[in-house]
Coordinates of C-alpha atoms in Angstrom, one line a residue:
Chain A
X1 CA 54.2 123.4 91.8
X2 CA 54.8 120.9 89.0
X3 CA 58.4 119.9 89.0
X4 CA 58.4 116.9 86.7
X5 CA 56.1 116.3 83.7
X6 CA 53.5 113.5 84.0
X7 CA 54.9 110.8 81.6
X8 CA 58.4 111.0 83.1
X9 CA 56.9 110.8 86.6
X10 CA 54.9 107.7 85.6
X11 CA 58.1 106.2 84.1
X12 CA 60.1 106.9 87.2
X13 CA 57.4 105.4 89.4
X14 CA 57.4 102.2 87.3
X15 CA 61.2 102.0 87.3
X16 CA 61.2 102.5 91.1
X17 CA 59.0 99.5 91.6
X18 CA 61.4 96.7 92.8
X19 CA 59.9 93.8 90.7
X20 CA 59.9 95.8 87.6
X21 CA 63.5 97.0 88.1
X22 CA 64.6 93.5 88.8
X23 CA 63.1 92.1 85.7
X24 CA 64.2 94.9 83.4
X25 CA 67.8 95.0 84.7
X26 CA 68.0 91.3 84.2
X27 CA 67.0 91.7 80.6
X28 CA 69.4 94.6 80.0
X29 CA 72.5 93.0 81.6
X30 CA 73.6 90.7 78.7
X31 CA 73.2 93.6 76.2
X32 CA 75.2 96.0 78.4
X33 CA 77.9 93.3 78.9
X34 CA 78.1 92.8 75.1
X35 CA 78.5 96.6 74.4
X36 CA 81.1 96.9 77.2
X37 CA 83.2 94.1 75.8
X38 CA 83.1 95.5 72.3
X39 CA 84.0 99.0 73.5
X40 CA 86.8 97.7 75.7
X41 CA 88.3 95.6 72.9
X42 CA 88.2 98.6 70.5
X43 CA 89.6 101.0 73.1
X44 CA 92.4 98.7 74.2
X45 CA 93.4 97.8 70.6
X46 CA 93.3 101.5 69.7
X47 CA 95.1 102.7 72.7
X48 CA 97.8 100.0 73.1
X49 CA 98.4 99.2 69.5
X50 CA 97.1 101.8 67.0
X51 CA 97.9 105.0 68.9
X52 CA 101.4 106.4 68.2
X53 CA 103.9 106.7 71.0
X54 CA 104.2 110.1 72.7
X55 CA 106.9 112.6 71.7
X56 CA 108.2 112.8 75.2
X57 CA 107.1 109.8 77.2
X58 CA 107.3 107.2 74.5
X59 CA 105.1 104.2 75.3
X60 CA 104.7 104.8 79.0
X61 CA 102.0 107.5 78.4
X62 CA 99.7 104.6 77.5
X63 CA 98.7 104.2 81.1
X64 CA 96.3 107.2 80.5
X65 CA 94.0 104.7 78.8
X66 CA 93.4 103.2 82.3
X67 CA 94.3 106.0 84.6
X68 CA 92.3 108.9 83.1
X69 CA 89.0 107.0 82.5
X70 CA 89.3 105.6 86.1
X71 CA 89.8 109.0 87.5
X72 CA 86.8 110.4 85.6
X73 CA 84.7 107.5 86.8
X74 CA 85.7 108.1 90.4
X75 CA 84.2 111.6 90.2
X76 CA 81.2 110.6 88.0
X77 CA 80.2 107.7 90.3
X78 CA 80.5 109.9 93.4
X79 CA 78.1 112.5 91.8
X80 CA 75.7 109.7 90.9
X81 CA 75.9 108.4 94.5
X82 CA 75.3 111.9 96.0
X83 CA 72.3 112.6 93.6
X84 CA 70.6 109.2 94.2
X85 CA 71.4 109.6 97.9
X86 CA 69.6 113.0 97.9
X87 CA 66.6 111.5 95.9
X88 CA 66.5 108.7 98.6
X89 CA 66.5 111.3 101.3
X90 CA 63.8 113.6 99.8
X91 CA 61.4 111.1 98.1
X92 CA 62.3 108.1 100.3
X93 CA 62.6 105.9 97.2
X94 CA 64.1 102.6 98.1
X95 CA 65.6 102.0 94.7
X96 CA 67.5 105.3 94.8
X97 CA 69.0 104.3 98.2
X98 CA 70.1 100.9 96.7
X99 CA 71.6 102.5 93.6
X100 CA 73.6 104.9 95.9
X101 CA 75.1 102.2 98.1
X102 CA 75.7 99.8 95.1
X103 CA 77.7 102.6 93.4
X104 CA 80.0 103.1 96.4
X105 CA 82.2 100.0 96.1
X106 CA 82.5 100.4 92.3
X107 CA 83.5 104.1 92.8
X108 CA 86.0 103.1 95.5
X109 CA 87.6 100.6 93.1
X110 CA 88.0 103.1 90.3
X111 CA 89.5 105.6 92.7
X112 CA 92.0 103.0 93.9
X113 CA 92.9 102.1 90.3
X114 CA 93.4 105.8 89.4
X115 CA 95.7 106.3 92.5
X116 CA 97.7 103.1 91.8
X117 CA 98.2 103.6 88.1
X118 CA 99.1 107.3 88.7
X119 CA 101.7 106.2 91.2
X120 CA 103.2 103.6 88.9
X121 CA 103.5 106.2 86.2
X122 CA 104.8 108.9 88.6
X123 CA 107.9 106.9 89.6
X124 CA 109.6 106.9 86.2
X125 CA 108.1 110.2 84.9
X126 CA 108.1 112.5 87.9
X127 CA 110.7 110.6 89.9
X128 CA 108.5 109.8 92.8
X129 CA 105.7 107.4 93.7
X130 CA 103.7 110.0 95.7
X131 CA 103.6 113.7 96.5
X132 CA 101.2 115.6 98.7
X133 CA 100.1 118.0 96.1
X134 CA 96.5 119.3 95.9
X135 CA 95.3 116.9 93.2
X136 CA 96.7 113.7 94.7
X137 CA 95.6 114.5 98.2
X138 CA 92.1 115.4 97.2
X139 CA 91.8 112.2 95.2
X140 CA 93.0 110.2 98.3
X141 CA 90.3 112.0 100.4
X142 CA 87.8 110.8 97.8
X143 CA 88.9 107.2 98.4
X144 CA 88.5 107.7 102.1
X145 CA 85.0 109.2 101.5
X146 CA 84.0 106.1 99.5
X147 CA 85.4 103.8 102.2
X148 CA 83.6 105.8 104.9
X149 CA 80.3 105.4 103.0
X150 CA 80.8 101.6 102.7
X151 CA 81.8 101.3 106.4
X152 CA 79.0 103.5 107.7
X153 CA 76.4 101.5 105.7
X154 CA 77.7 98.2 107.1
X155 CA 77.8 99.5 110.6
X156 CA 74.1 100.2 110.8
X157 CA 71.8 97.2 110.9
X158 CA 68.6 98.9 109.8
X159 CA 69.3 99.5 106.1
X160 CA 66.8 102.3 105.7
X161 CA 68.5 104.2 108.5
X162 CA 71.9 103.3 107.1
X163 CA 70.9 104.7 103.7
X164 CA 69.9 108.0 105.2
X165 CA 73.2 108.3 107.1
X166 CA 75.2 107.3 104.0
X167 CA 73.3 109.8 101.8
X168 CA 74.2 112.6 104.2
X169 CA 77.9 111.6 104.3
X170 CA 77.9 111.4 100.5
X171 CA 76.3 114.9 100.2
X172 CA 78.8 116.4 102.7
X173 CA 81.7 114.9 100.6
X174 CA 80.4 116.4 97.4
X175 CA 82.3 119.6 98.0
X176 CA 85.4 117.6 97.3
X177 CA 84.4 116.9 93.7
X178 CA 85.0 120.5 92.4
X179 CA 88.1 120.7 94.5
X180 CA 89.6 117.6 92.8
X181 CA 88.6 118.9 89.3
X182 CA 90.0 122.4 89.7
X183 CA 92.9 121.6 92.1
X184 CA 95.3 121.7 89.2
X185 CA 94.2 125.2 88.2
X186 CA 93.7 126.7 91.6
X187 CA 97.1 125.7 93.1
X188 CA 100.6 124.8 91.9
X189 CA 100.6 121.1 91.7
X190 CA 103.0 118.5 90.4
X191 CA 100.1 116.8 88.6
X192 CA 99.6 118.3 85.1
X193 CA 96.6 120.4 84.1
X194 CA 93.5 119.1 82.3
X195 CA 94.1 117.8 78.8
X196 CA 90.7 116.8 77.4
X197 CA 88.2 118.8 79.5
X198 CA 89.5 122.3 79.0
X199 CA 87.5 124.9 77.1
X200 CA 89.6 125.3 73.9
X201 CA 90.6 122.2 71.9
X202 CA 92.1 119.3 73.8
X203 CA 95.9 119.2 73.9
X204 CA 96.1 115.6 72.8
X205 CA 96.4 114.3 69.3
X206 CA 93.2 113.0 67.8
X207 CA 94.7 109.5 67.2
X208 CA 95.4 109.3 70.9
X209 CA 92.1 110.9 71.9
X210 CA 89.7 108.5 70.2
X211 CA 90.8 105.4 72.1
X212 CA 90.8 107.4 75.3
X213 CA 87.1 108.4 74.8
X214 CA 86.2 104.8 73.8
X215 CA 87.8 103.6 77.1
X216 CA 85.9 106.2 79.0
X217 CA 82.6 105.0 77.5
X218 CA 83.5 101.4 78.1
X219 CA 84.2 102.2 81.8
X220 CA 80.8 103.9 82.1
X221 CA 79.2 100.6 80.8
X222 CA 81.3 98.6 83.2
X223 CA 80.0 100.8 86.1
X224 CA 76.4 100.3 85.1
X225 CA 76.9 96.5 84.9
X226 CA 78.7 96.2 88.2
X227 CA 76.2 98.6 89.9
X228 CA 73.1 96.8 88.5
X229 CA 74.4 93.4 89.7
X230 CA 75.1 94.8 93.2
X231 CA 71.7 96.6 93.2
X232 CA 69.8 93.4 92.2
X233 CA 71.5 91.5 95.0
X234 CA 70.8 94.2 97.6
X235 CA 67.2 94.5 96.4
X236 CA 66.6 90.8 96.9
X237 CA 68.1 90.9 100.4
X238 CA 66.0 93.9 101.4
X239 CA 62.8 92.5 99.9
X240 CA 63.3 88.9 101.0
X241 CA 59.9 88.8 102.7
X242 CA 58.0 90.5 99.8
X243 CA 55.6 88.4 97.7
X244 CA 57.4 89.0 94.4
X245 CA 60.7 87.7 95.7
X246 CA 59.0 84.6 97.1
X247 CA 57.3 84.0 93.8
X248 CA 60.7 84.5 92.0
X249 CA 62.3 81.9 94.3
X250 CA 59.5 79.3 94.0
X251 CA 59.4 79.6 90.2
X252 CA 63.0 79.8 89.2
X253 CA 62.2 79.0 85.6
X254 CA 60.4 82.3 85.1
X255 CA 63.2 84.4 86.6
X256 CA 65.2 86.5 84.2
X257 CA 68.5 86.0 85.8
Chain B
X1 CA 56.1 118.6 95.3
X2 CA 54.7 117.9 98.7
X3 CA 55.7 120.5 101.4
X4 CA 57.7 118.0 103.4
X5 CA 59.7 116.9 100.4
X6 CA 60.4 120.5 99.4
X7 CA 61.5 121.2 102.9
X8 CA 63.9 118.3 102.8
X9 CA 65.2 119.4 99.4
X10 CA 65.8 123.0 100.7
X11 CA 67.5 121.5 103.8
X12 CA 69.9 119.5 101.6
X13 CA 70.7 122.5 99.4
X14 CA 71.3 124.7 102.5
X15 CA 73.6 122.0 103.9
X16 CA 75.7 121.7 100.8
X17 CA 75.9 125.5 100.4
X18 CA 76.9 125.8 104.1
X19 CA 79.6 123.2 103.8
X20 CA 80.8 124.6 100.5
X21 CA 81.2 128.1 102.0
X22 CA 83.0 126.8 105.1
X23 CA 85.4 124.7 103.0
X24 CA 85.9 127.6 100.6
X25 CA 87.0 129.9 103.4
X26 CA 89.2 127.2 104.9
X27 CA 91.0 126.6 101.6
X28 CA 91.3 130.3 101.0
X29 CA 93.0 130.8 104.4
X30 CA 95.4 127.9 103.8
X31 CA 96.0 128.9 100.2
X32 CA 99.8 129.4 100.6
X33 CA 100.2 126.0 102.3
X34 CA 98.3 124.3 99.4
X35 CA 100.7 125.6 96.9
X36 CA 103.0 122.6 96.1
X37 CA 105.9 124.8 95.1
X38 CA 107.2 128.4 95.1
X39 CA 107.9 130.1 91.8
X40 CA 111.3 131.7 91.0
X41 CA 109.7 135.1 91.3
X42 CA 108.7 134.3 94.9
X43 CA 112.3 133.4 95.7
X44 CA 113.5 136.7 94.1
X45 CA 111.0 138.7 96.2
X46 CA 112.1 136.9 99.4
X47 CA 108.8 135.2 99.9
X48 CA 110.4 131.7 100.1
X49 CA 111.6 130.6 103.5
X50 CA 115.2 131.1 104.5
X51 CA 117.2 128.2 106.1
X52 CA 114.3 125.8 105.6
X53 CA 113.4 123.2 102.9
X54 CA 111.0 124.3 100.3
X55 CA 110.0 123.3 96.8
X56 CA 110.9 125.4 93.8
X57 CA 109.1 125.0 90.5
X58 CA 109.9 126.4 87.1
X59 CA 111.1 125.7 83.6
X60 CA 114.7 124.6 82.9
X61 CA 116.3 127.4 80.9
X62 CA 117.6 126.2 77.5
X63 CA 121.4 126.0 77.4
X64 CA 122.0 126.4 81.1
X65 CA 122.4 122.7 82.1
X66 CA 126.0 122.1 82.9
X67 CA 128.0 119.5 84.8
X68 CA 130.8 121.0 86.8
X69 CA 133.3 118.3 87.7
X70 CA 132.9 114.7 86.6
X71 CA 130.4 113.5 89.2
X72 CA 126.6 113.5 89.3
X73 CA 126.4 117.2 90.1
X74 CA 124.2 119.2 87.7
X75 CA 123.8 123.0 87.7
X76 CA 121.0 124.7 85.8
X77 CA 118.8 127.8 85.8
X78 CA 115.1 127.7 86.5
X79 CA 112.7 130.4 85.2
X80 CA 109.0 131.4 85.4
X81 CA 109.7 133.6 82.4
X82 CA 110.3 136.7 84.6
X83 CA 113.0 135.8 87.2
X84 CA 115.7 133.1 87.1
X85 CA 117.2 131.0 90.0
X86 CA 120.3 128.8 89.8
X87 CA 119.8 125.3 91.0
X88 CA 122.5 122.7 92.0
X89 CA 121.6 119.0 92.3
X90 CA 123.7 115.9 92.9
X91 CA 121.9 112.6 92.0
X92 CA 119.9 110.9 89.3
X93 CA 117.5 113.0 87.3
X94 CA 114.0 111.7 86.3
X95 CA 113.3 110.5 82.7
X96 CA 111.5 113.7 81.7
X97 CA 114.2 116.1 82.8
X98 CA 115.5 118.1 79.9
X99 CA 116.0 121.7 78.9
X100 CA 112.7 123.6 78.5
X101 CA 110.9 121.1 80.8
X102 CA 109.0 122.1 83.9
X103 CA 110.5 120.7 87.1
X104 CA 109.9 120.9 90.8
X105 CA 113.0 120.8 93.1
X106 CA 113.1 120.3 96.8
X107 CA 115.9 121.9 98.8
X108 CA 117.1 125.2 100.3
X109 CA 118.9 128.4 99.4
X110 CA 122.5 128.7 100.4
X111 CA 124.4 131.9 101.2
X112 CA 125.2 132.5 97.5
X113 CA 121.5 132.5 96.6
X114 CA 121.9 129.2 94.8
X115 CA 119.1 126.7 95.4
X116 CA 120.7 123.4 96.5
X117 CA 118.2 120.7 95.6
X118 CA 118.0 117.3 97.5
X119 CA 115.3 116.0 95.1
X120 CA 114.3 116.9 91.5
X121 CA 110.9 115.9 90.1
X122 CA 109.8 116.4 86.5
X123 CA 106.5 118.1 86.0
X124 CA 104.8 116.7 83.0
X125 CA 102.8 119.0 80.8
X126 CA 99.3 118.2 79.5
X127 CA 100.3 117.8 75.9
X128 CA 100.2 114.4 74.2
X129 CA 101.2 114.0 70.6
X130 CA 103.1 111.6 68.3
X131 CA 106.8 112.4 67.6
X132 CA 106.1 113.3 63.9
X133 CA 103.6 116.0 65.0
X134 CA 106.1 117.5 67.4
X135 CA 108.7 117.5 64.6
X136 CA 106.4 119.3 62.2
X137 CA 105.4 121.8 64.9
X138 CA 109.0 122.6 65.4
X139 CA 109.5 123.0 61.7
X140 CA 106.5 125.4 61.5
X141 CA 108.0 127.5 64.3
X142 CA 111.3 127.7 62.4
X143 CA 109.6 128.8 59.2
X144 CA 107.8 131.6 60.8

């Protein structure tokens, strides 16, 4: 049974080779950082300065330019972590395991930011810092899942075994992702329903939507940058006895970092 | 795909399907507890608990907000567009509280069938627009 066409398979094999990944990611990082900074500047300028105030909330709605992209990233990174974890489990690809664990702390940070910014907004708008409704509770569980993944990984000394354990935990937790997304539709919640991701046209004015989408893309770039940096470090630690790492250390002038 | 890998893939899919089903059934059986608030129709049907705190959600009916006395006490009607319930609250209302706004109140029913709230939270809707757009939307509605 042919699952993956040959050229893609060859590309993946090359990417999965640690020295190649290390060199390529080192070359990509400055470019990614540049694009991230441009997107972030445009998104923040558009969101905090150009976008008009909301008809009801005035200027305090502007927290969505941090809160909403963070919440999206918290779900997106978890899915990436679960998929790369599964790839690591099935094909035993070392690089997939490294990407999975390197994503965990970035995802945990975004989840934390989403919870804190939501809470800061909730006090003046809803009248409370926190309620135990379905959306807020499931997002908090997501934070605990991330922390569980990080803790479990650090509790096991053999990193290949740790990666398998972490992948299984991440896959078990994946049921929480649709629950978070649909919680506002399945149950009565204090948290409002989806604005941008619903099927008909988004219920946000286009002048407010564009900076929001810019911020969302900027956060995606930030994730890739942070994840690659962690992955490179993790790779060097795991491969510290390999020939290519020794070569890299003995000839620092040729290294791409 | 090598047989061992396919086996692992199937195992993972089965695991996720199994957990998904289990969680699905669990959530279904706890469905009522996961509802953050009761609707006004639930109260009218007697579904809401008597002599116990519960949360009531709905829209503030336009023109029903009144302040009996000169204190902080507010009285208004909540609706889910089929049944109405009168709510009394003493305290400071959140910024987003206004007529036509969705709110969630925590409290209990008294003997008169009035919901005495201890806490009122505003439920924000998912619409974001500049004030000018809101004004022109209102104008359009009037012209129709």
